[in-house]
Structures are given as structure tokens and as C-alpha cells.
Amino acid sequence: MNKPKAKVSGGTIALNKRARHEYHIDERHEAGLALQGWEVKALRAGRLNFGDAYALIKSGELYLFGASITPLISASTHVVADDRRTRKLLLHREEIDKLIGEVERKGYTLIPLALYWKGRHVKIEIGLARGKQEHDKRASEKERDWDREKQRVMRAKNPPA
């Protein structure tokens, strides 16, 4: 008899909350991520830090820099685990060409926004971003506080039935 296959863990691995505070995100793109076996195991254990990560274009390819995947203690001894190695992002050629044009002509930055499972593959959401000025950060903070205050008032005036 065939046993039912175990479900692959689904959902979000990590979110880059700081990116929304530091940048205006204009476009979002989904890309694959070329990983080694020990990195996938470490991601399943949630050992990722990509707060300082960014994507760069080198010779017509996209690469992820600055993301740290800490190896598990049980990682194989014959594999040299470099936690901050450069990882290749997998996109279609026309998507890469479009992103290259935006980055080189308009001065955008490519920032990782989220890392998640899609089936059994690891996907990364990268955003085409422009840096925020200090006054933009304060304005978005005020707007967020005002939205919270509105929600409080609405809940107080309209109690649940």
C-alpha cells in the first residue's frame, strides 16, 4: 500500500517589515531562489535574517546579497556552509530585462520583501523600491496612527451585536 505523502510546510518563512518603512514599493515580482540542501533545511527551521538584504544585477543576472541563512548544527560535515553567500534569483529573461531597465534608468533599488513556500519551492518577493526621505517616514507614521485611532473610535461607537 502507498502511504500518503507528508504535506510540505506552507506559508511565509519571513517578512521584511523594515522595507515598507524605509522604501516606497512601486512594483512586486516573484522570483525563485537557487538554494543548497542545507539552506532549505535551515529555512524549514526558520533560521533566516534578511533585514539588510538587497538584490543586485551582475552580468545580466539577479543575485541576492546580504541574506543570512544560519546552518543547522546537524548540517553535513563535508559541506562548507557559508551563511551569507550570494544566491541567484530565478526569473524569466524578459522580467530580468525589465528590472535592469528600471534600476539603471530610473535609479530604483531591488529589495526582498518576503520569503515563502510555494508548493515545495522557496520563492522570494522582490520589490522595485525608491528610498523614503525622513519627512515621508514621519508622514506615513502619522497616517498609520490616524488609521488606528479611527478604528478605535469606530469600535467604541459600534459595539459588536
mmCIF file of C-alpha atoms in Angstrom:
data_model
loop_
_atom_site.group_PDB
_atom_site.id
_atom_site.type_symbol
_atom_site.label_atom_id
_atom_site.label_comp_id
_atom_site.label_asym_id
_atom_site.label_seq_id
_atom_site.Cartn_x
_atom_site.Cartn_y
_atom_site.Cartn_z
ATOM 1 C CA MET A 1 0.000 0.000 0.000
ATOM 2 C CA ASN A 2 1.092 3.533 -0.722
ATOM 3 C CA LYS A 3 1.381 5.858 2.225
ATOM 4 C CA PRO A 4 0.033 9.385 1.770
ATOM 5 C CA LYS A 5 2.868 11.834 1.288
ATOM 6 C CA ALA A 6 3.533 14.205 4.125
ATOM 7 C CA LYS A 7 2.474 17.757 3.404
ATOM 8 C CA VAL A 8 5.240 20.225 2.731
ATOM 9 C CA SER A 9 5.191 23.066 5.203
ATOM 10 C CA GLY A 10 3.411 26.013 3.626
ATOM 11 C CA GLY A 11 3.202 29.704 4.121
ATOM 12 C CA THR A 12 5.505 32.530 4.909
ATOM 13 C CA ILE A 13 9.061 31.935 6.059
ATOM 14 C CA ALA A 14 9.963 35.571 6.735
ATOM 15 C CA LEU A 15 8.742 39.122 6.078
ATOM 16 C CA ASN A 16 10.909 42.208 5.683
ATOM 17 C CA LYS A 17 8.844 44.723 7.673
ATOM 18 C CA ARG A 18 11.630 47.274 7.655
ATOM 19 C CA ALA A 19 11.460 47.543 3.857
ATOM 20 C CA ARG A 20 7.971 49.086 3.971
ATOM 21 C CA HIS A 21 9.227 51.687 6.444
ATOM 22 C CA GLU A 22 12.408 52.570 4.556
ATOM 23 C CA TYR A 23 11.165 52.455 0.936
ATOM 24 C CA HIS A 24 8.257 53.275 -1.377
ATOM 25 C CA ILE A 25 7.458 49.948 -3.059
ATOM 26 C CA ASP A 26 6.292 50.528 -6.653
ATOM 27 C CA GLU A 27 6.223 47.001 -8.104
ATOM 28 C CA ARG A 28 6.460 43.488 -6.731
ATOM 29 C CA HIS A 29 7.911 40.461 -8.502
ATOM 30 C CA GLU A 30 8.050 36.804 -7.524
ATOM 31 C CA ALA A 31 11.342 35.007 -8.104
ATOM 32 C CA GLY A 32 12.723 31.581 -7.403
ATOM 33 C CA LEU A 33 15.793 31.197 -5.236
ATOM 34 C CA ALA A 34 18.704 28.841 -6.021
ATOM 35 C CA LEU A 35 19.489 27.145 -2.708
ATOM 36 C CA GLN A 36 21.629 24.289 -1.447
ATOM 37 C CA GLY A 37 20.178 21.389 0.547
ATOM 38 C CA TRP A 38 21.370 22.583 3.945
ATOM 39 C CA GLU A 39 19.810 26.015 3.272
ATOM 40 C CA VAL A 40 16.383 24.502 2.624
ATOM 41 C CA LYS A 41 16.585 22.566 5.888
ATOM 42 C CA ALA A 42 17.619 25.714 7.754
ATOM 43 C CA LEU A 43 14.712 27.652 6.200
ATOM 44 C CA ARG A 44 12.280 24.974 7.382
ATOM 45 C CA ALA A 45 13.646 25.624 10.878
ATOM 46 C CA GLY A 46 13.147 29.388 10.361
ATOM 47 C CA ARG A 47 16.824 30.355 10.509
ATOM 48 C CA LEU A 48 16.795 33.368 8.185
ATOM 49 C CA ASN A 49 17.723 37.031 8.552
ATOM 50 C CA PHE A 50 17.318 39.271 5.511
ATOM 51 C CA GLY A 51 16.741 42.683 7.016
ATOM 52 C CA ASP A 52 19.899 44.051 5.357
ATOM 53 C CA ALA A 53 19.496 42.090 2.112
ATOM 54 C CA TYR A 54 19.231 43.555 -1.368
ATOM 55 C CA ALA A 55 19.320 42.305 -4.947
ATOM 56 C CA LEU A 56 21.937 43.340 -7.494
ATOM 57 C CA ILE A 57 22.382 42.807 -11.196
ATOM 58 C CA LYS A 58 25.651 41.214 -12.303
ATOM 59 C CA SER A 59 26.278 40.360 -15.955
ATOM 60 C CA GLY A 60 22.581 40.183 -16.802
ATOM 61 C CA GLU A 61 21.614 38.016 -13.801
ATOM 62 C CA LEU A 62 19.986 38.882 -10.477
ATOM 63 C CA TYR A 63 21.648 37.928 -7.191
ATOM 64 C CA LEU A 64 20.600 38.237 -3.558
ATOM 65 C CA PHE A 65 23.231 39.787 -1.270
ATOM 66 C CA GLY A 66 23.275 40.136 2.497
ATOM 67 C CA ALA A 67 20.709 37.467 3.385
ATOM 68 C CA SER A 68 21.923 35.245 6.214
ATOM 69 C CA ILE A 69 20.717 31.647 6.469
ATOM 70 C CA THR A 70 22.282 30.173 9.599
ATOM 71 C CA PRO A 71 23.173 26.493 9.142
ATOM 72 C CA LEU A 72 21.755 23.899 11.472
ATOM 73 C CA ILE A 73 24.082 22.174 13.907
ATOM 74 C CA SER A 74 23.265 18.879 12.215
ATOM 75 C CA ALA A 75 24.473 20.138 8.809
ATOM 76 C CA SER A 76 26.756 17.766 6.968
ATOM 77 C CA THR A 77 30.452 17.929 7.820
ATOM 78 C CA HIS A 78 31.664 17.655 4.212
ATOM 79 C CA VAL A 79 29.730 20.765 3.098
ATOM 80 C CA VAL A 80 31.247 24.153 3.882
ATOM 81 C CA ALA A 81 28.238 26.250 4.913
ATOM 82 C CA ASP A 82 28.624 29.956 4.104
ATOM 83 C CA ASP A 83 25.633 31.634 5.724
ATOM 84 C CA ARG A 84 26.000 34.944 3.800
ATOM 85 C CA ARG A 85 26.784 33.573 0.352
ATOM 86 C CA THR A 86 25.420 35.224 -2.784
ATOM 87 C CA ARG A 87 22.302 33.421 -4.007
ATOM 88 C CA LYS A 88 20.960 33.543 -7.550
ATOM 89 C CA LEU A 89 17.405 34.750 -8.158
ATOM 90 C CA LEU A 90 15.490 32.866 -10.834
ATOM 91 C CA LEU A 91 13.317 34.975 -13.149
ATOM 92 C CA HIS A 92 12.334 34.884 -16.813
ATOM 93 C CA ARG A 93 14.635 36.787 -19.158
ATOM 94 C CA GLU A 94 12.021 39.448 -20.030
ATOM 95 C CA GLU A 95 11.405 40.123 -16.321
ATOM 96 C CA ILE A 96 15.134 40.486 -15.698
ATOM 97 C CA ASP A 97 15.485 42.855 -18.662
ATOM 98 C CA LYS A 98 12.587 44.990 -17.407
ATOM 99 C CA LEU A 99 14.098 45.183 -13.898
ATOM 100 C CA ILE A 100 17.534 46.049 -15.309
ATOM 101 C CA GLY A 101 15.967 48.928 -17.242
ATOM 102 C CA GLU A 102 14.136 50.276 -14.184
ATOM 103 C CA VAL A 103 17.197 50.046 -11.929
ATOM 104 C CA GLU A 104 19.671 51.568 -14.389
ATOM 105 C CA ARG A 105 17.484 54.303 -15.892
ATOM 106 C CA LYS A 106 15.259 55.368 -13.009
ATOM 107 C CA GLY A 107 17.533 54.612 -10.047
ATOM 108 C CA TYR A 108 15.346 52.037 -8.298
ATOM 109 C CA THR A 109 16.607 49.521 -5.743
ATOM 110 C CA LEU A 110 15.618 45.846 -5.586
ATOM 111 C CA ILE A 111 14.630 44.905 -2.025
ATOM 112 C CA PRO A 112 13.456 41.474 -0.776
ATOM 113 C CA LEU A 113 10.028 41.798 0.835
ATOM 114 C CA ALA A 114 9.040 38.232 1.744
ATOM 115 C CA LEU A 115 10.282 34.668 1.572
ATOM 116 C CA TYR A 116 7.688 31.901 1.371
ATOM 117 C CA TRP A 117 6.932 28.344 0.283
ATOM 118 C CA LYS A 118 5.009 27.792 -2.930
ATOM 119 C CA GLY A 119 4.417 24.074 -3.156
ATOM 120 C CA ARG A 120 7.815 22.588 -2.442
ATOM 121 C CA HIS A 121 9.749 25.541 -3.833
ATOM 122 C CA VAL A 122 11.076 28.568 -1.987
ATOM 123 C CA LYS A 123 10.002 31.858 -3.560
ATOM 124 C CA ILE A 124 11.099 35.381 -2.787
ATOM 125 C CA GLU A 125 9.073 38.525 -3.390
ATOM 126 C CA ILE A 126 11.294 41.379 -4.500
ATOM 127 C CA GLY A 127 10.120 44.951 -4.682
ATOM 128 C CA LEU A 128 11.169 47.716 -7.037
ATOM 129 C CA ALA A 129 11.704 50.429 -4.449
ATOM 130 C CA ARG A 130 12.642 54.080 -4.016
ATOM 131 C CA GLY A 131 14.099 55.271 -0.729
ATOM 132 C CA LYS A 132 11.919 57.376 1.554
ATOM 133 C CA GLN A 133 13.037 60.719 2.909
ATOM 134 C CA GLU A 134 12.764 61.398 6.643
ATOM 135 C CA HIS A 135 9.626 63.529 6.226
ATOM 136 C CA ASP A 136 7.983 60.721 4.193
ATOM 137 C CA LYS A 137 8.608 58.296 7.054
ATOM 138 C CA ARG A 138 7.027 60.696 9.544
ATOM 139 C CA ALA A 139 4.002 61.247 7.287
ATOM 140 C CA SER A 140 3.381 57.515 6.864
ATOM 141 C CA GLU A 141 3.749 57.056 10.626
ATOM 142 C CA LYS A 142 1.155 59.790 11.277
ATOM 143 C CA GLU A 143 -1.201 58.212 8.744
ATOM 144 C CA ARG A 144 -0.822 54.800 10.400
ATOM 145 C CA ASP A 145 -1.544 56.301 13.846
ATOM 146 C CA TRP A 146 -4.600 58.106 12.486
ATOM 147 C CA ASP A 147 -5.938 54.881 10.966
ATOM 148 C CA ARG A 148 -5.532 53.146 14.335
ATOM 149 C CA GLU A 149 -7.356 55.972 16.101
ATOM 150 C CA LYS A 150 -10.222 55.807 13.590
ATOM 151 C CA GLN A 151 -10.553 52.072 14.209
ATOM 152 C CA ARG A 152 -10.709 52.642 17.989
ATOM 153 C CA VAL A 153 -13.426 55.275 17.618
ATOM 154 C CA MET A 154 -15.455 53.074 15.265
ATOM 155 C CA ARG A 155 -15.240 50.112 17.661
ATOM 156 C CA ALA A 156 -16.313 52.306 20.597
ATOM 157 C CA LYS A 157 -19.290 53.783 18.723
ATOM 158 C CA ASN A 158 -20.426 50.490 17.157
ATOM 159 C CA PRO A 159 -20.109 47.658 19.691
ATOM 160 C CA PRO A 160 -20.499 44.113 18.308
ATOM 161 C CA ALA A 161 -24.057 42.776 18.285
#
